[in-house]
């Protein structure tokens, strides 16, 4: 499968990364003078952006100014032999350049065009600038995140973009499966404000049927208790979950409060949530008297659900992540050996692989255009004129 990644920042490019991890041939197309801004996001080492090493992995990198006539023609030549194009320009931009769905499908009727924008291709907000932060605000995520007496809280990472990327990769594969039946490509309209709303669960149903609006509850849940973070005697933190009734009962026996199990309200998750203060006091008091390793061991022996709260240093050292190979080493031409997240899941017969980390801006322009049959002297002329 051949994918043209025309998108910038996170949702669209990450969708292309996920496809590339499992064998798609991905060509990343960037502007000659304005690279993908993700190359400059976050820390760098010796001027090399580290986020890009993850986001740009398994992609060949070319530069092309799509707003020029010759850039347009080269993109159409690339699209003629592609399966998927992923873009995230504001609605109408591709059409203005003569690269809209009609033009792309004229050269390749089987092409799947994935259009990733903040608000979708139509509607009153369609032409607004859109980023994941706005989706985290509009979807209701920020409204239910944070302490009850605190402000709405945004995540410190690209949550909405990442969920939209996963959804886009799924949408692309769905469209390709449809093509296998119909023989025709189609357009994927992905609005970043939508996938996160689905992930938040049945909030619209709750409001529609009950008028219920989920409040901010901090680390607590309105659906079950005890569910919180607790500090251990040696100053570490752990998280406890009791989504299943049997787990809740095991936790209370472990912390020495089995009499609470006999309370009528303890029999349901919502009943326990209504008594979270009492349950948190019982669990927190017991955990606060023991060191983290002893707490985790005791919960494990009792078959109760607990996890230490990790930072990235703990993740890299965790034996379960090591057993799964979740973090892997990749050789990189600029930085040597780098460690990053491995492919997203394991397939028994057709596993994915990281073939290389994100490459320099335009590193593969000559090679990719040469494969199109563009002579070296023509490539040099286009580069001198600013098209490449």
Tab-separated table of C-alpha atoms in Angstrom:
chain	number	residue	atom	x	y	z
A	1	UNK	CA	0.000	0.000	0.000
A	2	UNK	CA	1.339	3.420	-0.965
A	3	UNK	CA	0.484	6.458	1.139
A	4	UNK	CA	1.153	10.134	0.482
A	5	UNK	CA	1.337	12.042	3.764
A	6	UNK	CA	0.638	15.715	3.007
A	7	UNK	CA	-0.414	16.553	6.562
A	8	UNK	CA	1.382	18.488	9.303
A	9	UNK	CA	1.657	18.279	13.068
A	10	UNK	CA	0.022	15.270	14.629
A	11	UNK	CA	-3.311	13.660	13.715
A	12	UNK	CA	-2.768	13.142	9.980
A	13	UNK	CA	0.956	12.376	10.147
A	14	UNK	CA	0.488	9.932	13.041
A	15	UNK	CA	-2.189	8.070	11.064
A	16	UNK	CA	0.356	7.699	8.240
A	17	UNK	CA	2.951	6.516	10.771
A	18	UNK	CA	0.613	3.785	12.008
A	19	UNK	CA	0.067	2.597	8.426
A	20	UNK	CA	3.797	2.693	7.731
A	21	UNK	CA	4.545	0.622	10.825
A	22	UNK	CA	2.732	-2.312	9.240
A	23	UNK	CA	4.250	-2.157	5.803
A	24	UNK	CA	2.738	0.759	3.898
A	25	UNK	CA	5.184	2.659	1.717
A	26	UNK	CA	4.734	6.200	3.047
A	27	UNK	CA	6.036	9.288	1.275
A	28	UNK	CA	5.977	12.404	3.434
A	29	UNK	CA	5.500	15.557	1.335
A	30	UNK	CA	6.651	18.791	3.004
A	31	UNK	CA	6.924	22.368	1.830
A	32	UNK	CA	10.481	23.191	0.703
A	33	UNK	CA	10.795	26.181	3.049
A	34	UNK	CA	8.233	25.351	5.757
A	35	UNK	CA	8.818	21.844	7.099
A	36	UNK	CA	6.269	20.010	9.228
A	37	UNK	CA	6.183	22.066	12.479
A	38	UNK	CA	6.476	18.850	14.498
A	39	UNK	CA	10.189	18.871	13.583
A	40	UNK	CA	10.506	21.813	15.962
A	41	UNK	CA	8.122	20.703	18.726
A	42	UNK	CA	9.584	19.751	22.087
A	43	UNK	CA	13.233	19.128	22.965
A	44	UNK	CA	15.913	18.634	20.349
A	45	UNK	CA	19.410	17.191	20.417
A	46	UNK	CA	22.080	19.064	18.467
A	47	UNK	CA	19.327	20.790	16.509
A	48	UNK	CA	17.580	17.544	15.576
A	49	UNK	CA	13.939	17.435	16.701
A	50	UNK	CA	13.267	14.288	18.718
A	51	UNK	CA	9.480	14.168	18.329
A	52	UNK	CA	9.973	13.960	14.581
A	53	UNK	CA	12.087	10.814	14.989
A	54	UNK	CA	8.942	9.078	16.255
A	55	UNK	CA	6.352	10.770	14.042
A	56	UNK	CA	8.433	10.525	10.872
A	57	UNK	CA	9.544	6.920	11.191
A	58	UNK	CA	9.118	4.575	8.231
A	59	UNK	CA	8.520	7.549	5.897
A	60	UNK	CA	10.455	8.705	2.857
A	61	UNK	CA	10.739	12.480	2.839
A	62	UNK	CA	10.315	14.736	-0.193
A	63	UNK	CA	9.840	18.476	-0.574
A	64	UNK	CA	7.218	19.891	-2.927
A	65	UNK	CA	5.402	23.221	-3.144
A	66	UNK	CA	1.884	22.095	-4.004
A	67	UNK	CA	0.701	25.636	-4.705
A	68	UNK	CA	2.848	25.904	-7.851
A	69	UNK	CA	1.756	24.473	-11.232
A	70	UNK	CA	4.754	22.165	-11.454
A	71	UNK	CA	4.329	21.072	-7.838
A	72	UNK	CA	0.700	20.257	-8.593
A	73	UNK	CA	1.647	18.166	-11.619
A	74	UNK	CA	4.256	16.214	-9.657
A	75	UNK	CA	1.764	15.529	-6.868
A	76	UNK	CA	-0.772	14.238	-9.384
A	77	UNK	CA	1.892	11.917	-10.812
A	78	UNK	CA	2.613	10.610	-7.332
A	79	UNK	CA	-1.109	10.229	-6.598
A	80	UNK	CA	-1.686	8.266	-9.798
A	81	UNK	CA	0.274	5.361	-8.293
A	82	UNK	CA	-0.842	5.761	-4.666
A	83	UNK	CA	-3.549	4.066	-2.627
A	84	UNK	CA	-4.032	6.750	0.022
A	85	UNK	CA	-3.522	10.498	0.391
A	86	UNK	CA	-3.717	12.011	3.890
A	87	UNK	CA	-4.045	15.802	4.171
A	88	UNK	CA	-5.044	18.332	6.823
A	89	UNK	CA	-5.245	21.658	5.005
A	90	UNK	CA	-8.185	23.918	5.733
A	91	UNK	CA	-11.244	22.965	3.649
A	92	UNK	CA	-10.988	24.362	0.150
A	93	UNK	CA	-7.182	24.587	0.051
A	94	UNK	CA	-6.603	21.501	-2.090
A	95	UNK	CA	-9.427	22.588	-4.382
A	96	UNK	CA	-7.820	26.019	-4.783
A	97	UNK	CA	-4.607	24.332	-5.912
A	98	UNK	CA	-6.439	22.092	-8.370
A	99	UNK	CA	-5.806	19.028	-6.192
A	100	UNK	CA	-9.284	18.367	-4.823
A	101	UNK	CA	-11.062	14.999	-4.862
A	102	UNK	CA	-12.262	15.445	-8.444
A	103	UNK	CA	-8.759	16.064	-9.787
A	104	UNK	CA	-7.191	13.297	-7.689
A	105	UNK	CA	-9.831	10.741	-8.644
A	106	UNK	CA	-9.490	11.727	-12.284
A	107	UNK	CA	-5.911	10.410	-12.252
A	108	UNK	CA	-6.645	7.559	-9.821
A	109	UNK	CA	-10.278	6.490	-9.264
A	110	UNK	CA	-9.155	3.948	-6.638
A	111	UNK	CA	-7.522	6.553	-4.397
A	112	UNK	CA	-8.639	6.979	-0.779
A	113	UNK	CA	-8.360	10.645	0.236
A	114	UNK	CA	-8.340	11.138	4.020
A	115	UNK	CA	-9.077	14.730	4.987
A	116	UNK	CA	-8.251	15.466	8.645
A	117	UNK	CA	-9.370	18.848	9.982
A	118	UNK	CA	-10.385	20.341	13.297
A	119	UNK	CA	-14.073	20.660	12.460
A	120	UNK	CA	-14.707	18.669	9.272
A	121	UNK	CA	-15.279	19.711	5.676
A	122	UNK	CA	-18.589	21.536	6.208
A	123	UNK	CA	-20.582	23.347	8.875
A	124	UNK	CA	-20.266	26.805	10.451
A	125	UNK	CA	-16.807	26.136	11.949
A	126	UNK	CA	-15.280	24.309	8.991
A	127	UNK	CA	-12.911	27.083	7.942
A	128	UNK	CA	-11.718	27.963	11.429
A	129	UNK	CA	-8.166	27.012	12.449
A	130	UNK	CA	-8.548	23.765	14.372
A	131	UNK	CA	-6.206	21.960	16.757
A	132	UNK	CA	-6.538	19.107	19.210
A	133	UNK	CA	-6.739	21.498	22.158
A	134	UNK	CA	-9.990	22.876	20.779
A	135	UNK	CA	-11.366	19.336	20.472
A	136	UNK	CA	-10.388	18.606	24.069
A	137	UNK	CA	-12.358	21.693	25.064
A	138	UNK	CA	-15.415	21.249	22.813
A	139	UNK	CA	-15.879	17.498	23.279
A	140	UNK	CA	-16.495	17.790	26.999
A	141	UNK	CA	-13.171	16.215	27.980
A	142	UNK	CA	-11.816	19.312	29.754
A	143	UNK	CA	-15.150	19.885	31.498
A	144	UNK	CA	-14.973	16.552	33.326
A	145	UNK	CA	-11.197	16.586	33.952
A	146	UNK	CA	-9.720	18.116	37.109
A	147	UNK	CA	-10.665	18.529	40.741
A	148	UNK	CA	-14.291	19.393	41.620
A	149	UNK	CA	-13.359	22.877	42.860
A	150	UNK	CA	-10.696	23.468	40.209
A	151	UNK	CA	-10.763	24.675	36.611
A	152	UNK	CA	-11.424	22.493	33.573
A	153	UNK	CA	-8.132	20.769	32.754
A	154	UNK	CA	-6.500	20.140	29.390
A	155	UNK	CA	-4.169	17.151	28.860
A	156	UNK	CA	-0.425	17.911	28.676
A	157	UNK	CA	-0.055	15.975	25.410
A	158	UNK	CA	-1.850	15.591	22.072
A	159	UNK	CA	-4.763	13.462	23.262
A	160	UNK	CA	-7.408	14.484	20.709
A	161	UNK	CA	-4.899	14.403	17.851
A	162	UNK	CA	-3.714	10.927	18.820
A	163	UNK	CA	-7.226	9.507	19.074
A	164	UNK	CA	-8.072	11.127	15.738
A	165	UNK	CA	-4.950	9.520	14.242
A	166	UNK	CA	-6.012	6.070	15.398
A	167	UNK	CA	-9.495	6.706	14.028
A	168	UNK	CA	-8.115	7.968	10.710
A	169	UNK	CA	-5.986	4.851	10.269
A	170	UNK	CA	-9.098	2.748	10.951
A	171	UNK	CA	-11.143	4.853	8.518
A	172	UNK	CA	-8.509	4.443	5.808
A	173	UNK	CA	-8.467	0.670	6.234
A	174	UNK	CA	-12.283	0.625	6.174
A	175	UNK	CA	-12.275	2.632	2.940
A	176	UNK	CA	-9.693	0.276	1.422
A	177	UNK	CA	-11.838	-2.701	2.389
A	178	UNK	CA	-14.758	-0.992	0.657
A	179	UNK	CA	-12.613	-0.451	-2.415
A	180	UNK	CA	-11.973	-4.181	-2.567
A	181	UNK	CA	-15.727	-4.584	-3.075
A	182	UNK	CA	-16.584	-1.572	-5.228
A	183	UNK	CA	-13.285	-0.967	-7.024
A	184	UNK	CA	-13.627	2.741	-6.212
A	185	UNK	CA	-11.815	5.034	-3.846
A	186	UNK	CA	-13.607	7.546	-1.647
A	187	UNK	CA	-13.131	10.550	0.641
A	188	UNK	CA	-12.679	10.194	4.412
A	189	UNK	CA	-13.889	13.305	6.276
A	190	UNK	CA	-12.287	13.184	9.732
A	191	UNK	CA	-13.128	15.991	12.188
A	192	UNK	CA	-10.780	15.947	15.181
A	193	UNK	CA	-13.620	17.125	17.457
A	194	UNK	CA	-15.551	13.867	16.941
A	195	UNK	CA	-13.471	10.774	17.929
A	196	UNK	CA	-12.716	12.074	21.428
A	197	UNK	CA	-16.431	12.639	22.015
A	198	UNK	CA	-17.056	8.961	21.285
A	199	UNK	CA	-14.229	7.873	23.586
A	200	UNK	CA	-15.792	9.859	26.445
A	201	UNK	CA	-18.622	7.352	26.590
A	202	UNK	CA	-22.406	7.660	26.966
A	203	UNK	CA	-22.568	11.279	28.130
A	204	UNK	CA	-25.050	12.336	25.405
A	205	UNK	CA	-27.256	9.350	26.317
A	206	UNK	CA	-27.109	10.211	30.005
A	207	UNK	CA	-28.123	13.798	29.316
A	208	UNK	CA	-30.765	12.844	26.752
A	209	UNK	CA	-32.482	10.335	29.024
A	210	UNK	CA	-31.767	11.687	32.510
A	211	UNK	CA	-30.625	15.293	32.137
A	212	UNK	CA	-27.407	14.173	33.825
A	213	UNK	CA	-24.208	16.179	33.273
A	214	UNK	CA	-21.041	14.433	34.464
A	215	UNK	CA	-19.139	16.611	36.958
A	216	UNK	CA	-15.419	16.902	37.604
A	217	UNK	CA	-14.413	14.338	40.228
A	218	UNK	CA	-10.619	14.469	40.183
A	219	UNK	CA	-9.224	10.930	40.292
A	220	UNK	CA	-12.495	9.526	41.541
A	221	UNK	CA	-15.156	7.911	39.389
A	222	UNK	CA	-18.906	8.416	39.511
A	223	UNK	CA	-19.298	4.762	38.543
A	224	UNK	CA	-17.336	2.911	41.224
A	225	UNK	CA	-15.135	3.234	44.303
A	226	UNK	CA	-12.536	2.966	45.654
A	227	UNK	CA	-10.845	4.418	42.572
A	228	UNK	CA	-8.088	6.904	43.237
A	229	UNK	CA	-4.381	7.513	43.596
A	230	UNK	CA	-2.823	6.848	46.984
A	231	UNK	CA	0.551	7.719	48.494
A	232	UNK	CA	2.682	4.952	49.964
A	233	UNK	CA	4.840	5.142	53.085
A	234	UNK	CA	8.004	5.676	51.024
A	235	UNK	CA	6.565	8.630	49.085
A	236	UNK	CA	5.520	6.865	45.882
A	237	UNK	CA	2.043	6.822	44.345
A	238	UNK	CA	-0.162	3.962	43.217
A	239	UNK	CA	-3.509	3.785	41.425
A	240	UNK	CA	-6.306	1.435	42.484
A	241	UNK	CA	-9.293	0.425	40.367
A	242	UNK	CA	-12.365	-1.537	41.445
A	243	UNK	CA	-14.495	-1.579	38.313
A	244	UNK	CA	-15.532	-5.164	39.120
A	245	UNK	CA	-17.491	-5.944	42.277
A	246	UNK	CA	-15.262	-8.915	43.128
A	247	UNK	CA	-12.169	-6.691	42.991
A	248	UNK	CA	-13.758	-4.143	45.324
A	249	UNK	CA	-14.476	-6.887	47.828
A	250	UNK	CA	-10.904	-8.191	47.648
A	251	UNK	CA	-9.507	-4.715	48.253
A	252	UNK	CA	-11.607	-4.188	51.375
A	253	UNK	CA	-10.585	-7.549	52.797
A	254	UNK	CA	-6.937	-6.744	52.078
A	255	UNK	CA	-7.025	-3.376	53.859
A	256	UNK	CA	-8.761	-4.860	56.894
A	257	UNK	CA	-12.289	-3.477	56.375
A	258	UNK	CA	-14.335	-6.540	55.368
A	259	UNK	CA	-17.384	-5.269	57.303
A	260	UNK	CA	-17.932	-2.625	54.610
A	261	UNK	CA	-18.707	-5.369	52.102
A	262	UNK	CA	-21.867	-6.174	54.058
A	263	UNK	CA	-23.233	-2.644	53.663
A	264	UNK	CA	-26.221	-2.500	51.305
A	265	UNK	CA	-24.682	0.332	49.294
A	266	UNK	CA	-21.502	-1.668	48.650
A	267	UNK	CA	-23.317	-4.019	46.238
A	268	UNK	CA	-23.226	-1.604	43.279
A	269	UNK	CA	-20.565	0.597	41.699
A	270	UNK	CA	-22.711	3.709	41.988
A	271	UNK	CA	-23.471	2.896	45.612
A	272	UNK	CA	-19.786	2.585	46.400
A	273	UNK	CA	-19.067	5.825	44.519
A	274	UNK	CA	-21.543	7.617	46.799
A	275	UNK	CA	-19.438	6.487	49.783
A	276	UNK	CA	-16.054	7.273	48.243
A	277	UNK	CA	-14.876	9.307	51.234
A	278	UNK	CA	-15.200	6.336	53.584
A	279	UNK	CA	-13.667	3.879	51.107
A	280	UNK	CA	-10.793	6.188	50.202
A	281	UNK	CA	-10.022	6.690	53.882
A	282	UNK	CA	-9.858	2.937	54.434
A	283	UNK	CA	-7.697	2.204	51.395
A	284	UNK	CA	-5.518	5.297	51.694
A	285	UNK	CA	-4.798	4.670	55.379
A	286	UNK	CA	-3.647	1.108	54.725
A	287	UNK	CA	-1.525	1.998	51.698
A	288	UNK	CA	0.008	4.943	53.568
A	289	UNK	CA	1.421	2.547	56.178
A	290	UNK	CA	3.305	0.377	53.648
A	291	UNK	CA	6.036	0.908	51.100
A	292	UNK	CA	5.182	0.776	47.406
A	293	UNK	CA	6.709	-2.604	46.572
A	294	UNK	CA	4.971	-4.205	49.534
A	295	UNK	CA	1.654	-2.628	48.544
A	296	UNK	CA	1.891	-3.851	44.963
A	297	UNK	CA	2.913	-7.341	46.119
A	298	UNK	CA	0.014	-7.551	48.573
A	299	UNK	CA	-2.515	-6.449	45.958
A	300	UNK	CA	-1.100	-8.931	43.485
A	301	UNK	CA	-1.361	-11.775	46.007
A	302	UNK	CA	-4.958	-10.769	46.724
A	303	UNK	CA	-5.694	-10.573	42.976
A	304	UNK	CA	-6.762	-6.958	43.345
A	305	UNK	CA	-6.085	-4.311	40.677
A	306	UNK	CA	-3.259	-1.862	41.310
A	307	UNK	CA	-0.482	-0.166	39.372
A	308	UNK	CA	2.417	2.042	40.379
A	309	UNK	CA	2.227	5.532	38.909
A	310	UNK	CA	5.139	5.682	36.479
A	311	UNK	CA	7.031	8.503	34.936
A	312	UNK	CA	8.999	7.805	31.758
A	313	UNK	CA	11.992	6.539	33.744
A	314	UNK	CA	9.808	3.895	35.363
A	315	UNK	CA	8.265	2.953	32.018
A	316	UNK	CA	11.691	2.223	30.558
A	317	UNK	CA	12.580	0.022	33.531
A	318	UNK	CA	9.248	-1.769	33.970
A	319	UNK	CA	9.568	-5.562	33.477
A	320	UNK	CA	6.178	-5.925	31.774
A	321	UNK	CA	6.981	-3.274	29.175
A	322	UNK	CA	10.358	-4.955	28.692
A	323	UNK	CA	8.749	-8.351	28.197
A	324	UNK	CA	6.377	-6.917	25.589
A	325	UNK	CA	9.134	-5.014	23.820
A	326	UNK	CA	7.047	-1.847	24.104
A	327	UNK	CA	10.135	0.345	23.940
A	328	UNK	CA	12.606	-0.588	21.229
A	329	UNK	CA	15.957	0.594	19.908
A	330	UNK	CA	16.235	2.057	16.408
A	331	UNK	CA	19.418	2.962	14.570
A	332	UNK	CA	19.334	6.532	13.290
A	333	UNK	CA	21.686	8.207	10.809
A	334	UNK	CA	21.721	11.480	12.756
A	335	UNK	CA	21.607	10.432	16.412
A	336	UNK	CA	22.897	6.857	16.483
A	337	UNK	CA	20.769	4.484	18.559
A	338	UNK	CA	17.492	5.940	19.810
A	339	UNK	CA	14.774	4.414	21.967
A	340	UNK	CA	11.094	4.924	21.140
A	341	UNK	CA	7.717	3.214	21.356
A	342	UNK	CA	7.471	0.047	19.283
A	343	UNK	CA	4.657	-0.684	16.813
A	344	UNK	CA	1.228	-0.412	18.373
A	345	UNK	CA	0.266	-4.088	18.528
A	346	UNK	CA	1.655	-7.543	17.804
A	347	UNK	CA	0.431	-9.658	14.868
A	348	UNK	CA	1.371	-13.323	14.858
A	349	UNK	CA	1.746	-13.713	11.080
A	350	UNK	CA	2.366	-10.235	9.618
A	351	UNK	CA	4.131	-8.230	12.339
A	352	UNK	CA	4.962	-4.581	11.911
A	353	UNK	CA	8.444	-3.110	12.132
A	354	UNK	CA	10.292	0.167	12.514
A	355	UNK	CA	12.611	0.277	9.517
A	356	UNK	CA	14.051	3.706	10.255
A	357	UNK	CA	13.420	6.767	12.420
A	358	UNK	CA	12.279	10.127	11.028
A	359	UNK	CA	14.608	11.281	8.263
A	360	UNK	CA	15.917	14.765	7.453
A	361	UNK	CA	13.768	17.280	5.603
A	362	UNK	CA	13.697	16.374	1.911
A	363	UNK	CA	16.150	13.496	2.284
A	364	UNK	CA	14.445	11.346	-0.368
A	365	UNK	CA	13.304	13.966	-2.870
A	366	UNK	CA	15.779	13.022	-5.590
A	367	UNK	CA	15.168	9.293	-5.189
A	368	UNK	CA	11.345	9.500	-5.179
A	369	UNK	CA	11.158	11.869	-8.137
A	370	UNK	CA	13.777	9.815	-9.962
A	371	UNK	CA	11.489	6.800	-9.623
A	372	UNK	CA	8.781	8.892	-11.318
A	373	UNK	CA	11.131	9.348	-14.245
A	374	UNK	CA	12.021	12.980	-13.520
A	375	UNK	CA	15.580	13.575	-14.871
A	376	UNK	CA	18.279	14.817	-12.498
A	377	UNK	CA	18.654	18.085	-14.399
A	378	UNK	CA	14.910	18.705	-14.102
A	379	UNK	CA	15.065	18.062	-10.358
A	380	UNK	CA	17.923	20.563	-10.088
A	381	UNK	CA	15.935	23.193	-12.014
A	382	UNK	CA	12.818	22.698	-9.890
A	383	UNK	CA	14.884	22.973	-6.727
A	384	UNK	CA	16.512	26.190	-7.934
A	385	UNK	CA	13.090	27.644	-8.750
A	386	UNK	CA	11.727	26.778	-5.301
A	387	UNK	CA	9.251	24.078	-6.340
A	388	UNK	CA	11.348	21.501	-4.451
